[in-house]
Amino acid sequence: MIAYSKFSTKLIFLFFLLLCFIACFCVLLYGNRLSDCMGEKEDIQELLNFLLEYSTSLMGVGVQTARVVHNTTRIAKAFGFSLDMTIFQKSIIMTIVDDDDPLHPKTSVDKIKPLALNFELISTLSALSWYIYDNRPTLDEVWVKFRTIMAKPRMSRWWVLFLVSCANASFCRLFGGDGIAMAVVFLATLVGFLIRQEMMNRHMNHLFIFVVSAFVASMVGGIVVINHWGNTPEIALASSVLYLIPGVPLINSVIDFMDGHVLAGFSRLINACLLIICIAIGLSITLLILGVNSL
Amino acid sequence: MSVEFLESIVYDGLFAAVAATGFAVISNPPRKAVVVSAFMAAVGHGLRFYLMKGGTLDIATSSFIAAFVIGLMSIFFARLIHCPAEVFSFPSLLPMIPGMFAYKTILAMMKFLQGRDEMMAMSNLFEIFRNGLTTLLVLFALVVGAAIPLFIFYKQSFQMTRLIKKAGL
């Protein structure tokens, strides 16, 4: 009797052990699947941080507003979120909401980064948004890619200096300037653009930079007028400041108007107009020094 | 069409290409885009030169046509090298900016402020308005001409940087 009961306790004990194993196994399996389901959706706050970083960088490098909105919405859609954004002249407000959980949206604001114009970033960041849309990588991979894109160095500043000087000299030729005028414009652009680069490295006020470099470049161009070199001194003086014209913001502002982003377009237009007025001020100082009636 | 005229168009295009290259590198474009924008500027500026000198068109209308052609070409090249179209259409417009008219506006303004003679003031005012209006109209024609193709191919212009084409999309 005793032996039988001992045997049955052992059996029951073993049975329980087996049950425990099965239960553990089930929990493990179920838990795994549960965590898999959680892993498919990125954390809403993490994604919002990335999207803000992405859109403020893109907006800073000089791209039409519609492209910023399209690219950012595309990334959010790839992760299964809906997005709405409001773009002001200095900041971006963004609200995203999980498509499976529409009752808990999240909103955040960030300042637009004051970056220099960079078309390579526009191209590669747009390509990144399509890459995310087509391949659905995890957010960590996306951050790594984003950081490598942002860390890519610009073209050497000396090359830029040389090419801009050549460009302005041939611009002078397009207006009908002769050889002497072209040479002087080359020199004027070299000096003016070097000053602009140096002042930009020291983070001075950009309006002040434009006044000073327009003044210096037109003074160098004014050498031709003072000495009466060549047949076209006036063209040399006129085209010596043209490398400063903010063409990209002007074009972007009109495209924004046509797209319906009137506020962003207007702020770009006003910024570009301010820069043009600064160029005009720098040129006017030169004209006053040279004597207006002699021209 | 004489040989000299053809030659001057080619020279015009060449200098426009150099100018576009220089103005493009300020905004750090991809290397391939620099070549494309130089080519497009040469074609665009040569076309404008031909329309202005060979035909009877004024500077604003011929700028508009040249900018429209540049915009159409930029859509084509964007599809070819997978870059957004505006990356090379913007720099190739820059050689067409009416710099001389802008300069003459400022000069006339300074003369108007400095002058004491009333007759001179009238002629300076006329100069300010004529040159200023021409500058504005040419700028407007350039920008709108280049932007219209972007709006005609609106949906496509956002898909240029996509590398994989999915079925049904």
Coordinates of C-alpha atoms in Angstrom, one line a residue:
Chain A
M1 CA 0.0 0.0 0.0
I2 CA 2.8 2.3 1.0
A3 CA 4.9 1.4 -2.0
Y4 CA 1.9 2.0 -4.3
S5 CA 1.3 5.5 -2.9
K6 CA 5.0 6.3 -3.2
F7 CA 4.9 5.3 -6.8
S8 CA 1.8 7.4 -7.5
T9 CA 3.3 10.5 -5.8
K10 CA 6.4 10.1 -8.0
L11 CA 4.1 9.8 -11.1
I12 CA 2.1 12.8 -10.2
F13 CA 5.3 14.7 -9.5
L14 CA 6.7 13.7 -12.9
F15 CA 3.5 14.6 -14.5
F16 CA 3.5 18.1 -13.0
L17 CA 7.1 18.5 -14.0
L18 CA 6.2 17.7 -17.6
L19 CA 3.2 20.1 -17.4
C20 CA 5.5 22.8 -16.1
F21 CA 7.9 22.2 -19.0
I22 CA 5.1 22.4 -21.5
A23 CA 3.8 25.6 -19.9
C24 CA 7.2 27.2 -19.9
F25 CA 7.7 26.2 -23.5
C26 CA 4.4 27.7 -24.4
V27 CA 5.0 30.9 -22.6
L28 CA 8.4 31.2 -24.2
L29 CA 6.9 30.6 -27.7
Y30 CA 4.0 33.0 -27.0
G31 CA 6.2 35.5 -25.4
N32 CA 8.5 35.4 -28.4
R33 CA 5.7 36.0 -30.7
L34 CA 4.4 38.8 -28.5
S35 CA 7.7 40.6 -28.5
D36 CA 7.9 40.1 -32.3
C37 CA 4.6 41.9 -32.7
M38 CA 5.9 44.7 -30.5
G39 CA 9.1 44.9 -32.4
E40 CA 7.4 45.6 -35.7
K41 CA 6.3 49.0 -34.6
E42 CA 9.0 51.5 -33.7
D43 CA 8.5 53.5 -30.5
I44 CA 6.4 56.6 -31.4
Q45 CA 8.7 59.1 -29.6
E46 CA 11.9 57.7 -31.1
L47 CA 10.4 57.9 -34.6
L48 CA 9.2 61.4 -33.9
N49 CA 12.7 62.5 -32.9
F50 CA 14.1 61.0 -36.1
L51 CA 11.5 62.6 -38.3
L52 CA 12.1 66.1 -36.7
E53 CA 15.8 65.7 -37.1
Y54 CA 15.3 64.7 -40.7
S55 CA 12.9 67.4 -41.7
T56 CA 14.7 70.3 -40.0
S57 CA 18.0 69.2 -41.7
L58 CA 16.3 69.0 -45.1
M59 CA 14.5 72.3 -44.6
G60 CA 17.8 74.0 -43.7
V61 CA 19.7 73.0 -46.9
G62 CA 17.4 74.8 -49.3
V63 CA 14.8 72.5 -50.8
Q64 CA 11.2 73.3 -51.8
T65 CA 8.8 72.8 -48.9
A66 CA 6.6 70.3 -50.8
R67 CA 9.6 67.9 -51.0
V68 CA 10.2 68.1 -47.3
V69 CA 6.5 67.3 -46.6
H70 CA 6.5 64.4 -49.1
N71 CA 9.7 62.8 -47.9
T72 CA 8.8 63.0 -44.2
T73 CA 5.3 61.7 -44.7
R74 CA 6.7 58.8 -46.8
I75 CA 9.1 57.7 -44.0
A76 CA 6.3 57.9 -41.4
K77 CA 4.1 55.8 -43.7
A78 CA 6.8 53.2 -44.1
F79 CA 6.8 52.7 -40.4
G80 CA 3.0 52.5 -40.2
F81 CA 2.3 56.0 -38.8
S82 CA 0.3 59.0 -40.1
L83 CA 1.9 62.4 -40.0
D84 CA 0.9 66.1 -40.3
M85 CA 3.4 68.9 -40.2
T86 CA 3.3 72.7 -40.1
I87 CA 6.3 74.6 -41.4
F88 CA 7.1 78.1 -40.2
Q89 CA 10.0 80.2 -41.1
K90 CA 12.1 79.2 -38.1
S91 CA 10.5 75.9 -36.8
I92 CA 8.6 72.8 -37.7
I93 CA 5.6 71.5 -35.7
M94 CA 4.9 67.8 -36.3
T95 CA 2.2 65.4 -35.1
I96 CA 2.4 61.7 -35.7
V97 CA -0.1 59.0 -34.8
D98 CA 0.0 55.2 -34.9
D99 CA -2.4 53.9 -37.5
D100 CA -3.3 51.0 -35.1
D101 CA -3.7 53.3 -32.1
P102 CA -5.3 56.5 -33.4
L103 CA -6.2 57.9 -29.9
H104 CA -2.7 58.7 -28.8
P105 CA -1.0 61.2 -31.1
K106 CA 2.3 62.8 -30.3
T107 CA 3.4 66.4 -31.2
S108 CA 6.7 68.0 -31.0
V109 CA 8.5 71.2 -32.2
D110 CA 12.1 71.8 -33.4
K111 CA 14.0 74.7 -34.8
I112 CA 15.0 74.6 -38.5
K113 CA 18.8 74.1 -38.7
P114 CA 20.7 77.1 -40.2
L115 CA 22.7 75.0 -42.6
A116 CA 24.4 76.2 -45.8
L117 CA 23.0 75.3 -49.2
N118 CA 23.8 71.7 -50.0
F119 CA 22.2 70.0 -53.0
E120 CA 24.0 66.7 -52.4
L121 CA 22.1 66.3 -49.1
I122 CA 18.8 67.0 -50.9
S123 CA 19.5 64.2 -53.3
T124 CA 20.8 61.6 -50.8
L125 CA 18.2 62.4 -48.1
S126 CA 15.4 62.0 -50.7
A127 CA 17.0 58.7 -51.8
L128 CA 17.1 57.7 -48.1
S129 CA 13.4 58.2 -47.8
W130 CA 12.6 56.0 -50.7
Y131 CA 15.1 53.4 -49.4
I132 CA 13.1 53.3 -46.1
Y133 CA 9.9 53.1 -48.0
D134 CA 11.0 50.2 -50.1
N135 CA 13.1 48.2 -47.6
R136 CA 11.6 48.9 -44.1
P137 CA 14.9 48.9 -42.1
T138 CA 14.8 49.3 -38.3
L139 CA 15.1 52.8 -36.9
D140 CA 18.7 52.2 -35.6
E141 CA 19.9 51.3 -39.2
V142 CA 18.2 54.5 -40.4
W143 CA 19.9 56.6 -37.8
V144 CA 23.3 55.1 -38.8
K145 CA 22.6 55.9 -42.5
F146 CA 21.4 59.4 -41.7
R147 CA 24.4 60.2 -39.7
T148 CA 26.8 59.0 -42.4
I149 CA 25.0 61.2 -44.9
M150 CA 25.1 64.2 -42.7
A151 CA 28.8 63.8 -41.9
K152 CA 29.9 63.7 -45.6
P153 CA 32.3 66.6 -46.2
R154 CA 31.7 69.4 -48.6
M155 CA 33.8 70.2 -51.6
S156 CA 37.1 71.8 -50.8
R157 CA 36.6 75.6 -50.2
W158 CA 39.6 76.5 -52.4
W159 CA 38.1 74.6 -55.4
V160 CA 34.9 76.4 -54.8
L161 CA 36.7 79.8 -54.6
F162 CA 38.5 79.1 -57.9
L163 CA 35.4 77.9 -59.8
V164 CA 33.2 80.7 -58.6
S165 CA 35.9 83.2 -59.8
C166 CA 36.0 81.6 -63.2
A167 CA 32.2 81.6 -63.3
N168 CA 31.9 85.2 -62.5
A169 CA 34.6 86.1 -65.1
S170 CA 32.7 84.2 -67.8
F171 CA 29.5 85.8 -66.6
C172 CA 31.1 89.1 -67.3
R173 CA 31.9 87.8 -70.8
L174 CA 28.2 86.9 -71.3
F175 CA 27.3 90.6 -70.7
G176 CA 29.8 91.6 -73.4
G177 CA 32.9 92.4 -71.3
D178 CA 36.3 92.3 -72.9
G179 CA 39.5 90.5 -71.7
I180 CA 40.6 93.1 -69.2
A181 CA 37.2 93.3 -67.6
M182 CA 37.1 89.5 -67.3
A183 CA 40.5 89.4 -65.6
V184 CA 39.5 92.2 -63.1
V185 CA 36.2 90.4 -62.4
F186 CA 38.1 87.2 -61.7
L187 CA 40.3 89.1 -59.2
A188 CA 37.3 90.9 -57.6
T189 CA 35.4 87.6 -57.1
L190 CA 38.5 85.9 -55.7
V191 CA 38.9 88.7 -53.0
G192 CA 35.2 89.1 -52.3
F193 CA 34.4 85.4 -52.0
L194 CA 37.5 84.8 -49.8
I195 CA 36.3 87.5 -47.5
R196 CA 32.8 86.0 -47.5
Q197 CA 34.1 82.5 -46.6
E198 CA 36.3 83.9 -43.8
M199 CA 33.5 85.9 -42.3
M200 CA 31.2 82.9 -42.6
N201 CA 33.7 80.8 -40.7
R202 CA 33.6 83.3 -37.9
H203 CA 29.8 83.2 -37.8
M204 CA 29.2 86.9 -38.4
N205 CA 25.8 88.3 -39.3
H206 CA 25.0 87.2 -42.8
L207 CA 23.5 90.5 -43.9
F208 CA 26.7 92.3 -42.8
I209 CA 28.8 89.7 -44.7
F210 CA 26.9 90.4 -47.9
V211 CA 27.3 94.2 -47.5
V212 CA 31.0 93.9 -46.9
S213 CA 31.8 91.4 -49.6
A214 CA 29.7 93.3 -52.2
F215 CA 31.5 96.5 -51.3
V216 CA 35.0 94.9 -51.5
A217 CA 34.3 93.0 -54.7
S218 CA 32.9 96.1 -56.4
M219 CA 35.8 98.3 -55.2
V220 CA 38.3 95.8 -56.8
G221 CA 36.1 95.9 -60.0
G222 CA 36.2 99.7 -59.8
I223 CA 39.9 99.6 -60.6
V224 CA 39.0 99.4 -64.2
V225 CA 36.7 102.5 -63.9
I226 CA 39.4 104.6 -62.2
N227 CA 42.1 103.7 -64.6
H228 CA 39.9 103.6 -67.7
W229 CA 41.2 100.2 -68.8
G230 CA 39.6 98.5 -71.7
N231 CA 36.4 99.4 -73.5
T232 CA 33.8 98.0 -71.0
P233 CA 34.7 99.2 -67.5
E234 CA 31.1 99.5 -66.5
I235 CA 30.3 95.8 -67.2
A236 CA 33.3 94.8 -65.0
L237 CA 31.9 96.9 -62.2
A238 CA 28.4 95.5 -62.6
S239 CA 29.3 91.9 -62.8
S240 CA 31.8 91.9 -60.0
V241 CA 29.1 91.5 -57.3
L242 CA 26.9 89.0 -59.1
Y243 CA 28.3 85.9 -57.5
L244 CA 26.4 87.0 -54.4
I245 CA 22.9 86.8 -55.9
P246 CA 20.7 84.4 -53.9
G247 CA 19.2 82.6 -56.8
V248 CA 18.2 79.4 -55.1
P249 CA 16.0 80.9 -52.4
L250 CA 14.3 83.1 -55.0
I251 CA 13.4 80.2 -57.2
N252 CA 12.4 78.1 -54.2
S253 CA 10.1 80.8 -53.0
V254 CA 8.2 81.0 -56.3
I255 CA 7.9 77.2 -56.4
D256 CA 6.5 77.3 -52.8
F257 CA 3.9 79.9 -53.8
M258 CA 2.7 77.7 -56.7
D259 CA 2.6 74.7 -54.4
G260 CA 0.4 76.6 -51.8
H261 CA 3.0 76.9 -49.1
V262 CA 2.6 80.6 -49.1
L263 CA 4.0 81.3 -45.7
A264 CA 7.2 79.4 -46.2
G265 CA 7.5 80.9 -49.7
F266 CA 7.1 84.4 -48.4
S267 CA 9.7 84.0 -45.7
R268 CA 12.2 82.7 -48.3
L269 CA 11.3 85.6 -50.6
I270 CA 11.8 88.2 -47.9
N271 CA 15.2 86.7 -46.9
A272 CA 16.3 86.7 -50.5
C273 CA 15.2 90.3 -51.0
L274 CA 17.1 91.4 -47.8
L275 CA 20.2 89.8 -49.3
I276 CA 19.7 91.6 -52.6
I277 CA 19.2 94.9 -50.8
C278 CA 22.4 94.3 -48.9
I279 CA 24.3 93.7 -52.2
A280 CA 22.8 96.9 -53.5
I281 CA 24.0 98.8 -50.4
G282 CA 27.5 97.5 -50.8
L283 CA 27.5 98.4 -54.5
S284 CA 26.0 101.9 -53.8
I285 CA 28.9 102.7 -51.4
T286 CA 31.4 101.9 -54.2
L287 CA 29.4 104.0 -56.6
L288 CA 29.4 107.0 -54.2
I289 CA 33.2 106.7 -53.6
L290 CA 33.9 106.4 -57.4
G291 CA 31.6 109.4 -58.1
V292 CA 28.2 108.6 -59.6
N293 CA 28.3 111.2 -62.4
S294 CA 31.6 109.9 -63.8
L295 CA 29.9 106.6 -64.7
Chain B
M1 CA 22.4 82.0 -90.7
S2 CA 26.0 83.1 -91.0
V3 CA 29.0 81.3 -89.6
E4 CA 29.9 84.1 -87.3
F5 CA 26.4 84.1 -85.7
L6 CA 26.7 80.3 -85.1
E7 CA 30.2 80.8 -83.7
S8 CA 28.9 83.5 -81.3
I9 CA 26.1 81.2 -80.1
V10 CA 28.6 78.4 -79.4
Y11 CA 30.9 80.8 -77.5
D12 CA 27.9 82.1 -75.6
G13 CA 26.9 78.5 -74.6
L14 CA 30.5 77.7 -73.5
F15 CA 30.8 80.7 -71.2
A16 CA 27.4 80.0 -69.8
A17 CA 28.5 76.4 -69.0
V18 CA 31.6 77.7 -67.1
A19 CA 29.4 80.2 -65.2
A20 CA 26.9 77.5 -64.3
T21 CA 29.6 75.2 -63.1
G22 CA 31.0 77.9 -60.8
F23 CA 27.6 78.9 -59.4
A24 CA 26.6 75.3 -59.0
V25 CA 29.5 74.4 -56.7
I26 CA 28.5 77.1 -54.2
S27 CA 25.6 74.8 -53.2
N28 CA 27.7 71.6 -53.2
P29 CA 25.8 69.4 -55.7
P30 CA 26.5 65.8 -56.5
R31 CA 29.4 65.5 -59.1
K32 CA 27.2 64.1 -61.9
A33 CA 24.8 67.0 -61.4
V34 CA 27.5 69.6 -62.1
V35 CA 28.2 68.2 -65.5
V36 CA 24.5 68.1 -66.4
S37 CA 23.8 71.6 -65.2
A38 CA 26.8 72.9 -67.2
F39 CA 25.3 71.3 -70.3
M40 CA 21.8 72.5 -69.7
A41 CA 23.0 76.1 -69.1
A42 CA 24.9 76.0 -72.4
V43 CA 21.8 74.9 -74.3
G44 CA 19.5 77.3 -72.4
H45 CA 21.7 80.4 -72.7
G46 CA 22.6 79.6 -76.3
L47 CA 18.9 79.3 -77.1
R48 CA 18.1 82.6 -75.4
F49 CA 21.0 84.3 -77.3
Y50 CA 19.6 82.9 -80.6
L51 CA 16.0 84.0 -79.8
M52 CA 17.1 87.5 -78.8
K53 CA 19.6 88.2 -81.6
G54 CA 18.2 86.0 -84.4
G55 CA 14.5 86.5 -83.9
T56 CA 12.4 89.4 -82.8
L57 CA 11.7 88.3 -79.2
D58 CA 12.4 90.5 -76.2
I59 CA 14.7 89.4 -73.3
A60 CA 11.8 88.4 -71.0
T61 CA 10.0 86.2 -73.4
S62 CA 13.1 84.5 -74.7
S63 CA 14.2 83.9 -71.1
F64 CA 10.9 82.3 -70.4
I65 CA 11.3 79.9 -73.4
A66 CA 14.9 79.1 -72.5
A67 CA 13.9 78.4 -68.8
F68 CA 11.0 76.2 -69.9
V69 CA 13.4 74.1 -72.1
I70 CA 15.8 73.9 -69.2
G71 CA 13.0 72.7 -66.9
L72 CA 11.9 70.0 -69.4
M73 CA 15.5 68.8 -69.9
S74 CA 16.0 68.7 -66.1
I75 CA 13.0 66.3 -65.8
F76 CA 14.6 64.0 -68.4
F77 CA 18.1 64.1 -66.8
A78 CA 16.6 63.6 -63.3
R79 CA 15.1 60.3 -64.5
L80 CA 18.5 59.3 -66.0
I81 CA 20.8 59.9 -63.0
H82 CA 18.3 59.6 -60.1
C83 CA 18.6 63.1 -58.7
P84 CA 15.9 65.6 -57.9
A85 CA 15.3 67.8 -60.9
E86 CA 15.8 71.1 -59.1
V87 CA 19.4 70.1 -58.2
F88 CA 20.6 70.9 -61.7
S89 CA 17.8 73.1 -63.0
F90 CA 18.5 75.9 -60.5
P91 CA 22.3 76.4 -61.2
S92 CA 21.7 76.3 -64.9
L93 CA 19.3 79.2 -64.6
L94 CA 21.8 81.4 -62.8
P95 CA 23.8 82.6 -65.9
M96 CA 20.6 84.1 -67.2
I97 CA 20.1 86.4 -64.3
P98 CA 19.8 90.0 -65.6
G99 CA 22.8 91.5 -63.8
M100 CA 23.4 94.5 -66.1
F101 CA 19.8 95.6 -65.7
A102 CA 20.0 95.3 -62.0
Y103 CA 23.2 97.3 -61.9
K104 CA 21.7 100.0 -64.2
T105 CA 18.7 100.3 -61.8
I106 CA 21.0 100.9 -58.8
L107 CA 23.1 103.3 -60.8
A108 CA 20.1 105.3 -61.9
M109 CA 18.8 105.4 -58.3
M110 CA 22.0 106.8 -57.0
K111 CA 22.1 109.4 -59.8
F112 CA 18.5 110.3 -59.0
L113 CA 19.4 110.9 -55.3
Q114 CA 22.5 112.9 -56.1
G115 CA 21.2 115.0 -59.0
R116 CA 19.9 118.5 -58.7
D117 CA 18.8 119.1 -62.3
E118 CA 15.0 118.5 -62.8
M119 CA 15.3 117.2 -66.4
M120 CA 18.0 114.8 -65.3
A121 CA 15.7 113.5 -62.5
M122 CA 13.0 112.7 -65.0
S123 CA 15.3 110.7 -67.3
N124 CA 16.8 108.9 -64.2
L125 CA 13.3 108.0 -63.0
F126 CA 12.6 106.6 -66.4
E127 CA 15.8 104.6 -66.3
I128 CA 14.9 103.3 -62.8
F129 CA 11.5 102.0 -63.9
R130 CA 12.7 100.7 -67.3
N131 CA 15.6 98.7 -65.9
G132 CA 13.9 97.7 -62.7
L133 CA 10.9 96.4 -64.5
T134 CA 13.0 94.5 -67.0
T135 CA 15.0 92.9 -64.1
L136 CA 11.8 91.8 -62.3
L137 CA 10.1 90.5 -65.4
V138 CA 13.2 88.5 -66.5
L139 CA 13.6 87.0 -63.0
F140 CA 9.9 86.1 -62.9
A141 CA 10.1 84.6 -66.4
L142 CA 13.1 82.5 -65.5
V143 CA 11.6 81.1 -62.3
V144 CA 8.2 80.4 -63.6
G145 CA 9.5 78.9 -66.8
A146 CA 11.7 76.4 -64.9
A147 CA 8.9 75.6 -62.4
I148 CA 6.1 74.8 -64.8
P149 CA 7.7 71.4 -66.0
L150 CA 8.1 70.5 -62.3
F151 CA 4.3 70.9 -61.9
I152 CA 3.4 69.2 -65.1
F153 CA 5.3 66.1 -63.9
Y154 CA 4.4 66.7 -60.3
K155 CA 4.1 63.1 -59.1
Q156 CA 7.1 61.9 -61.1
S157 CA 9.3 64.7 -59.8
F158 CA 9.2 63.3 -56.3
Q159 CA 10.0 59.8 -57.4
M160 CA 13.3 60.5 -59.3
T161 CA 15.5 59.4 -56.4
R162 CA 13.8 56.1 -56.0
L163 CA 16.0 53.2 -57.1
I164 CA 13.7 50.1 -56.9
K165 CA 10.4 50.1 -58.9
K166 CA 7.6 48.1 -57.3
A167 CA 4.9 46.6 -59.3
G168 CA 1.6 48.5 -59.0
L169 CA 3.1 51.6 -57.5

